[in-house]
């Protein structure tokens, strides 16, 4: 099993759990769409950060650089605390500039964007699979 398979299993489980919680009465049916949409937004953020880490593993990616990539690819920002947790380095000061800012962000963005778009296509299928599995599980 490659690392993407592990991630996809985790993502599907997160979505499936929401369907199960709804089917078991943990929250109203009318809220299910909002919860699933929020979870998918979170999954997209998580996967984009995973791609950034994987593609730029040889570089000192800062939270600010990751934020710029997220804005360009997602079309929105990402919570700074989340990015600090993913890309922050304890003890780093503003005076410590990463050399990654000297590089062309577009070069990395294009590579990551292709993989991210493939991921979002797979995510649609993953959502359907999660719902189907949750329905089967509650009917047994």
Phi, psi and omega in degrees: 000126179272171188298326178296323177300318178299316179297316182295322177297318178296315181297316180297320179298319180298318180288316180300319179302323178294316177299316180298316179301319179293314181297329180275359175090015181291334175208165185291147179305322184295344179268348185303313181302318180294318179295317180294318178299317179296320179293321179295321176300317178295319179296319178299317178298313181300316183290323177298317178296322175300315180296319178299314180298318182291315182288328185247031184297338180273359185242159177272086181280123179265162176303325180293317178295317178297321178299317178298317177297316180299316179299318182290324184271314182277338184081013180205164176280175179230147182308128183298322179298320178297313181294325176297320178294326182277320189236356182288156178230125182302132176087355180291138177249165179297335180288337179277096182271136177280142179289348181297334180290343177280348183266161181282113181298329182298325180301312181286322182301317181296317179297315182290321182300319179300311179294322180295320179295321175298320179298315182296327175296317179293328182297326177298314178295319180300319179297316179297317179297317181298316179296315180299315179296321179294320179296314179299318182295322180282338179277348180272000000 
